[in-house]
mmCIF file with all atom_site columns, C-alpha atoms in Angstrom:
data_model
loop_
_atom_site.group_PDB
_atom_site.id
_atom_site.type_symbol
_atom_site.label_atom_id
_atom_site.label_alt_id
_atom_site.label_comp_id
_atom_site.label_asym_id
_atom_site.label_entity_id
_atom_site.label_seq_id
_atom_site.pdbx_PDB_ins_code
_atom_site.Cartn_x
_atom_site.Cartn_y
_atom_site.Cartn_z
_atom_site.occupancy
_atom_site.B_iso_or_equiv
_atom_site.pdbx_formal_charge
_atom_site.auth_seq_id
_atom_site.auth_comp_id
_atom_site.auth_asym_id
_atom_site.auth_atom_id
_atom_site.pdbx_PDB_model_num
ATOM 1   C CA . UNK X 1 1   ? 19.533  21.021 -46.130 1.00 79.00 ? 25  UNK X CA 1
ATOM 2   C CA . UNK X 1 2   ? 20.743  23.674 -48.412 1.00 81.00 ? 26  UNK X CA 1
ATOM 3   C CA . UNK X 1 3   ? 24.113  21.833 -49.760 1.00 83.00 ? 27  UNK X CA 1
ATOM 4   C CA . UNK X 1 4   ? 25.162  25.337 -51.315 1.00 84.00 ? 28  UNK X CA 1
ATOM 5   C CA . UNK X 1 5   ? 25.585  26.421 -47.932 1.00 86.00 ? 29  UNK X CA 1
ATOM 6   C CA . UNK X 1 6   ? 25.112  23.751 -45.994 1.00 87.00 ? 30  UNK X CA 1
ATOM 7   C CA . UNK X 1 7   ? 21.739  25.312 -43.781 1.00 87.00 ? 31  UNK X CA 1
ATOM 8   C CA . UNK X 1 8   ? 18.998  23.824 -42.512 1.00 91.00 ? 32  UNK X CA 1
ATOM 9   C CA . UNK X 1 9   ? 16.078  25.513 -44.854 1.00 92.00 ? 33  UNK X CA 1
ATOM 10  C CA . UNK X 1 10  ? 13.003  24.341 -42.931 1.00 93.00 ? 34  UNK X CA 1
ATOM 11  C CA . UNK X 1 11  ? 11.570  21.414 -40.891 1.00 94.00 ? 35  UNK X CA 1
ATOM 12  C CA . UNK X 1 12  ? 8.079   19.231 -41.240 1.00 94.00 ? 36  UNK X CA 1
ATOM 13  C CA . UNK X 1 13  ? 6.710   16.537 -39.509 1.00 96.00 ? 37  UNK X CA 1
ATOM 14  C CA . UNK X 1 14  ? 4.401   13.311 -38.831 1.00 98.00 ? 38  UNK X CA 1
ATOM 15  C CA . UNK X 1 15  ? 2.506   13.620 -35.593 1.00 98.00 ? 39  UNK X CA 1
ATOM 16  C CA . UNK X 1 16  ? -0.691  12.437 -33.856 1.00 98.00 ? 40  UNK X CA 1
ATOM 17  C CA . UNK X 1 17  ? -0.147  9.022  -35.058 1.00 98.00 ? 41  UNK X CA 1
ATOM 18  C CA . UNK X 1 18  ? -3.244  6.659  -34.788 1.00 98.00 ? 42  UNK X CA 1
ATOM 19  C CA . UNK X 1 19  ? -2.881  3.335  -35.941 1.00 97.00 ? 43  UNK X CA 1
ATOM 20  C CA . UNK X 1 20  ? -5.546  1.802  -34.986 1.00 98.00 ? 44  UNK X CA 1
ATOM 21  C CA . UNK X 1 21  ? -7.954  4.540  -37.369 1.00 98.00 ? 45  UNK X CA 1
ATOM 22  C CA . UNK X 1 22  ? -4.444  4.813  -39.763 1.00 98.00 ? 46  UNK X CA 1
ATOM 23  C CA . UNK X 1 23  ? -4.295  8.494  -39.306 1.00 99.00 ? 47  UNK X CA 1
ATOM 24  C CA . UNK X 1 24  ? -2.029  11.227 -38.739 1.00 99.00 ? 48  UNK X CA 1
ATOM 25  C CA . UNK X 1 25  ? -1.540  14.583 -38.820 1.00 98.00 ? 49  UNK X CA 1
ATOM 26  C CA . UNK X 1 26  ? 1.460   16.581 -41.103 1.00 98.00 ? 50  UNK X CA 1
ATOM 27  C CA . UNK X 1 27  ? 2.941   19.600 -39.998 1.00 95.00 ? 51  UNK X CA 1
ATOM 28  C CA . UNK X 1 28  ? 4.922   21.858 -37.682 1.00 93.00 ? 52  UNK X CA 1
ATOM 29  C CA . UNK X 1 29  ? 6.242   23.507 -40.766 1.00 91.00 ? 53  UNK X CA 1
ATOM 30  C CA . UNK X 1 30  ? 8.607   26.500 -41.412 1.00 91.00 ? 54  UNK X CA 1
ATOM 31  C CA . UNK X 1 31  ? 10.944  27.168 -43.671 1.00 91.00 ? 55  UNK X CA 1
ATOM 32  C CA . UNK X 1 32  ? 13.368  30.464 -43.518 1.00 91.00 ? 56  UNK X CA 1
ATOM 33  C CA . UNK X 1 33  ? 12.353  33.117 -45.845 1.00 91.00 ? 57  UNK X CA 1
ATOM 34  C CA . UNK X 1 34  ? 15.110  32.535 -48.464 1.00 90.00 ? 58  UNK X CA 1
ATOM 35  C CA . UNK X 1 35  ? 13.216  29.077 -49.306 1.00 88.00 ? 59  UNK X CA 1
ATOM 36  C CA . UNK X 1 36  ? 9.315   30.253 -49.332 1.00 84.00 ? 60  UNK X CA 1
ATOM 37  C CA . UNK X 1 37  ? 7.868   29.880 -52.805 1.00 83.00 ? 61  UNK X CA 1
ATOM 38  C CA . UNK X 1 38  ? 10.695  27.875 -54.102 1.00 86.00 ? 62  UNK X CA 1
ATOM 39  C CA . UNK X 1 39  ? 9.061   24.575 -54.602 1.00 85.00 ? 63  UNK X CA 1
ATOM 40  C CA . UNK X 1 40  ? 10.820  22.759 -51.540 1.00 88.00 ? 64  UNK X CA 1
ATOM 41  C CA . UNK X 1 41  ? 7.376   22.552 -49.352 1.00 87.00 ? 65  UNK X CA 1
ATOM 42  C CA . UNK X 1 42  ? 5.672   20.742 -52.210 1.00 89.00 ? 66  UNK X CA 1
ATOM 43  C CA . UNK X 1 43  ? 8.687   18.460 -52.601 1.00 91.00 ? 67  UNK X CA 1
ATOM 44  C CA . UNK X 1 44  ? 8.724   17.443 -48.859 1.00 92.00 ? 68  UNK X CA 1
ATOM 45  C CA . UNK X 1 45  ? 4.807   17.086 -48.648 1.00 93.00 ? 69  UNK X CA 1
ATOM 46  C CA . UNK X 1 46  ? 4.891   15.264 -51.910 1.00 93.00 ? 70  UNK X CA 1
ATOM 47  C CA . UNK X 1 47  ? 7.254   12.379 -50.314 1.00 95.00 ? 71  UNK X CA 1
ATOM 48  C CA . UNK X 1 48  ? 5.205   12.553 -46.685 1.00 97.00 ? 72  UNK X CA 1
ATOM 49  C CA . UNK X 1 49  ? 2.042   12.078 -48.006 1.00 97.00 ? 73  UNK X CA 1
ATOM 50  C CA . UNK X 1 50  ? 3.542   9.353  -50.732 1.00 97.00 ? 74  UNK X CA 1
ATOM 51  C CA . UNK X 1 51  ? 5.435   7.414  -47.373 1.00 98.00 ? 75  UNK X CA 1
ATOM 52  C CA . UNK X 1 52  ? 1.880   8.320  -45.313 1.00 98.00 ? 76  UNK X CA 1
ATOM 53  C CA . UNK X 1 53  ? -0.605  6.755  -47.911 1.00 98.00 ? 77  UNK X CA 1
ATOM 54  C CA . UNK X 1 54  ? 1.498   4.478  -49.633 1.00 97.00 ? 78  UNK X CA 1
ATOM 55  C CA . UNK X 1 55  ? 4.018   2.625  -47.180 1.00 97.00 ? 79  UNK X CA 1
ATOM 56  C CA . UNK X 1 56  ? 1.735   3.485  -44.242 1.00 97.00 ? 80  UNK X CA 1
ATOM 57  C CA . UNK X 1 57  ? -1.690  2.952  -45.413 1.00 98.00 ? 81  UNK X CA 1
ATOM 58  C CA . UNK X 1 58  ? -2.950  6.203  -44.192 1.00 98.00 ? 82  UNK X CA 1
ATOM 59  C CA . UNK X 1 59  ? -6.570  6.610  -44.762 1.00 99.00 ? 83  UNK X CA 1
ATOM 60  C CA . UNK X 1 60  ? -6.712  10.392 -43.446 1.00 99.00 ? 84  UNK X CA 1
ATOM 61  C CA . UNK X 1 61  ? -3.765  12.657 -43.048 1.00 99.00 ? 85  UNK X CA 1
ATOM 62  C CA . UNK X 1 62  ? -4.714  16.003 -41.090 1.00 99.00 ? 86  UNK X CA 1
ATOM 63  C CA . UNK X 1 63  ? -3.233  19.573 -41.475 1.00 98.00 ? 87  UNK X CA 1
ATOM 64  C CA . UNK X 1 64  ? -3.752  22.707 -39.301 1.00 98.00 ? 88  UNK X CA 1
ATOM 65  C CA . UNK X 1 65  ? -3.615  26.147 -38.924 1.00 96.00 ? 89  UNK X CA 1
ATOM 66  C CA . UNK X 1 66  ? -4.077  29.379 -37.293 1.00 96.00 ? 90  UNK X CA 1
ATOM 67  C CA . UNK X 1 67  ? -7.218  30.840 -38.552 1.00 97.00 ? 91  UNK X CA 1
ATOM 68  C CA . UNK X 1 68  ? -5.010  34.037 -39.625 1.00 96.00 ? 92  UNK X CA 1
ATOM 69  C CA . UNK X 1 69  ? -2.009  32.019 -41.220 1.00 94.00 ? 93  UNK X CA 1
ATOM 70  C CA . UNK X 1 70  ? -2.954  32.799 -44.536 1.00 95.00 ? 94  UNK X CA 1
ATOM 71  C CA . UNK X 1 71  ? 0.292   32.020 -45.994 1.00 90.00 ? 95  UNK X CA 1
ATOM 72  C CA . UNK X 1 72  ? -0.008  28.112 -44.758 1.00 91.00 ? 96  UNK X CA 1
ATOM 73  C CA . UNK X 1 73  ? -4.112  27.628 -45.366 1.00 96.00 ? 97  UNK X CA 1
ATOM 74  C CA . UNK X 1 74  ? -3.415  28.330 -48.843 1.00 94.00 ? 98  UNK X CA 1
ATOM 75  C CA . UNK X 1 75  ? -0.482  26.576 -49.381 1.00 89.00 ? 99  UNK X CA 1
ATOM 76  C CA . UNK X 1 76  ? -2.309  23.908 -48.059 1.00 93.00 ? 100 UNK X CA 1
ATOM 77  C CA . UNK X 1 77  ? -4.995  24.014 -50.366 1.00 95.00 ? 101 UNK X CA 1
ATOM 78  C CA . UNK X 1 78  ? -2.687  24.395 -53.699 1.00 90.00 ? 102 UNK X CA 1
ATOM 79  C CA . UNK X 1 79  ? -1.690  21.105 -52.628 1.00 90.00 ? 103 UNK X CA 1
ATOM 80  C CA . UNK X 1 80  ? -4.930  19.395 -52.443 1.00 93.00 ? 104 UNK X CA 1
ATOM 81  C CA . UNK X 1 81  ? -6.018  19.456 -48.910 1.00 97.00 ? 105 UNK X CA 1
ATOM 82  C CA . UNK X 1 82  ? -9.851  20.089 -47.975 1.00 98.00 ? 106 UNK X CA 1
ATOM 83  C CA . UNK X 1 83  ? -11.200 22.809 -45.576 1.00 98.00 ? 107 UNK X CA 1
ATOM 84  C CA . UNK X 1 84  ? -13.197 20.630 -42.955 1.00 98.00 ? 108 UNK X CA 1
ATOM 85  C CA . UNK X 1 85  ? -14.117 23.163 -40.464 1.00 98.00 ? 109 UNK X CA 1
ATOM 86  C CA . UNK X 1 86  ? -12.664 25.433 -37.501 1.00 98.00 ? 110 UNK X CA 1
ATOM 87  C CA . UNK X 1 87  ? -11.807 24.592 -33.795 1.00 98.00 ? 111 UNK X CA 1
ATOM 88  C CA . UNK X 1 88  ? -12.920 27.922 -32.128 1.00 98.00 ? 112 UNK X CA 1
ATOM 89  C CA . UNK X 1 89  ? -10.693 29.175 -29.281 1.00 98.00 ? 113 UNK X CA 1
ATOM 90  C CA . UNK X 1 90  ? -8.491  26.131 -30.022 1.00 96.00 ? 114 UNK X CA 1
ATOM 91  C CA . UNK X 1 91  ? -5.165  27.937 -29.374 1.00 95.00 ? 115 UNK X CA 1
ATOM 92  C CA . UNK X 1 92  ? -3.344  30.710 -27.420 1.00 95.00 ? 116 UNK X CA 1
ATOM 93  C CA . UNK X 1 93  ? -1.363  33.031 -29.290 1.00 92.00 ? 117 UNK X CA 1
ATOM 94  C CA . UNK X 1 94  ? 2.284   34.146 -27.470 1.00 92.00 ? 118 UNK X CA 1
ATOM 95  C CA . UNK X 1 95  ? 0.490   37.481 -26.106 1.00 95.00 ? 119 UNK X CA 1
ATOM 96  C CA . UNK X 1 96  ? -2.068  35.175 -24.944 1.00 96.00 ? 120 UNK X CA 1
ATOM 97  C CA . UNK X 1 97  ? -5.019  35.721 -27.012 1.00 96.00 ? 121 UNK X CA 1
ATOM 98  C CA . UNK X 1 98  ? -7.101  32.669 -28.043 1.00 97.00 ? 122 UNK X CA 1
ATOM 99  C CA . UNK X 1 99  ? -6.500  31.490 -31.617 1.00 97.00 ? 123 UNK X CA 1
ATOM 100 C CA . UNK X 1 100 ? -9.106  30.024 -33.768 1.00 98.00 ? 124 UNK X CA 1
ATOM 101 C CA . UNK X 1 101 ? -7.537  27.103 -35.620 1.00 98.00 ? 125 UNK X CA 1
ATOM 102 C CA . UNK X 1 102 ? -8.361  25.787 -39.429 1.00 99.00 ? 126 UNK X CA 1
ATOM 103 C CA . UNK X 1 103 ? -8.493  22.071 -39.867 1.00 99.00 ? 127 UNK X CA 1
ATOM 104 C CA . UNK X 1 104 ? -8.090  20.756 -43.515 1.00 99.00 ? 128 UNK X CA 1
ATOM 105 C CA . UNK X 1 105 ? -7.056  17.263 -44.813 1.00 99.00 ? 129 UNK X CA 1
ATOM 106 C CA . UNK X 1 106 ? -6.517  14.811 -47.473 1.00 98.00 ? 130 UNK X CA 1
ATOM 107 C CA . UNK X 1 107 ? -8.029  11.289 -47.539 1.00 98.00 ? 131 UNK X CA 1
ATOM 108 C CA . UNK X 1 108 ? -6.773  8.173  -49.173 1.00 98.00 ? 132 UNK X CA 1
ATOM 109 C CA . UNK X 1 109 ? -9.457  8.147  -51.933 1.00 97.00 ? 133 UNK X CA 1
ATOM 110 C CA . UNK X 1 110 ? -8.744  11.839 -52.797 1.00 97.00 ? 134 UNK X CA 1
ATOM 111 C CA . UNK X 1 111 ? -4.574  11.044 -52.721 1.00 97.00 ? 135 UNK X CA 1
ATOM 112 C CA . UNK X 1 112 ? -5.165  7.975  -54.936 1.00 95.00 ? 136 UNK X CA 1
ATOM 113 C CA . UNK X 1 113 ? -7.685  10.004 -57.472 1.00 94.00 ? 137 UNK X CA 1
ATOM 114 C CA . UNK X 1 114 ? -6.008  13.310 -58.109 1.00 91.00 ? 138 UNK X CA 1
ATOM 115 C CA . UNK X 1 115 ? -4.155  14.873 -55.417 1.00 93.00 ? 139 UNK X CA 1
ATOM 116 C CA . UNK X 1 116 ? -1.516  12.529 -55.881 1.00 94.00 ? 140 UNK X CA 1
ATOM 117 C CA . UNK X 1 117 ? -0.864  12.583 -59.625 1.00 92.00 ? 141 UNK X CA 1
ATOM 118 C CA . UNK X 1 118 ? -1.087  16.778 -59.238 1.00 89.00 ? 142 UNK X CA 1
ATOM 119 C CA . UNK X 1 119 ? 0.936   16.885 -56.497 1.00 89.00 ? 143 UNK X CA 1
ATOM 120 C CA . UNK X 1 120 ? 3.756   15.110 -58.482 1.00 90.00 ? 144 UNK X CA 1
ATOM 121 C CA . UNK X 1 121 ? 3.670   17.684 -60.989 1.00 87.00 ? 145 UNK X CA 1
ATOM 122 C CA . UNK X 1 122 ? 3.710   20.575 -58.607 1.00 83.00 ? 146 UNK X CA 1
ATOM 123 C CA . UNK X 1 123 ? 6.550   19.211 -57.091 1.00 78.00 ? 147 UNK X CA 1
ATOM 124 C CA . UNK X 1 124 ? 8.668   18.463 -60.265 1.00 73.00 ? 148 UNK X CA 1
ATOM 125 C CA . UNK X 1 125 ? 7.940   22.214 -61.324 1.00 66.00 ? 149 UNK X CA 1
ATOM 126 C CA . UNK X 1 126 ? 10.336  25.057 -60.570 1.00 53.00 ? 150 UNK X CA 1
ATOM 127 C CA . UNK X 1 127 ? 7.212   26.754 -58.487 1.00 46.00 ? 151 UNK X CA 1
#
């Protein structure tokens, strides 16, 4: 919530939930075009993937993305997530043309070694 205004700036989420592997998956994110770049993404992934590792015990939390989001595979990356491979055909685009889709994640021992600790400092940094 933007409290200068009072807007919504952007939405992200838990889903696929597994506890009996302690997984999940973080995403459906957006956030309008007035808030890209300004350091809010790495502030709300910070706290999800402190809550998902550290009050949930996650050992894996999952990201994805269409093959031609550029924009979200790399923000993924900056904040520590691994490129694991691509489901082919996985999705269908809204003129109905099949989507390949990136699959990238972070696992407890990486979140515990560095990506926490770098994360932190991305996300206490006017980006």
């Amino acid at each position: 919530m933007d409290k200068a205004d009072n807007k919504i700036v952007g939405s992200t989420r838990f889903y696929r939930i597994d506890t009996v592997t302690n997984t999940l998956e973080l995403g459906y994110t957006w956030y309008g075009k007035k808030y890209r770049g300004t350091g809010i993404n790495k502030n709300c992934k910070y706290l999800l993937l402190e809550f998902a590792f550290d009050v949930l015990n996650a050992e894996r939390v999952g990201f994805r993305a269409n093959h031609l989001n550029k924009r979200s595979i790399n923000a993924m990356k900056r904040i520590g997530c691994v490129e694991e491979g691509v489901l082919r055909n996985r999705s269908i685009n809204g003129k109905g043309k099949r989507m390949d889709v990136i699959v990238l994640s972070i696992i407890k021992q990486e979140w515990v070694e560095s990506v926490k600790q770098t994360l932190f400092n991305l996300s206490t940094t006017n980006c």
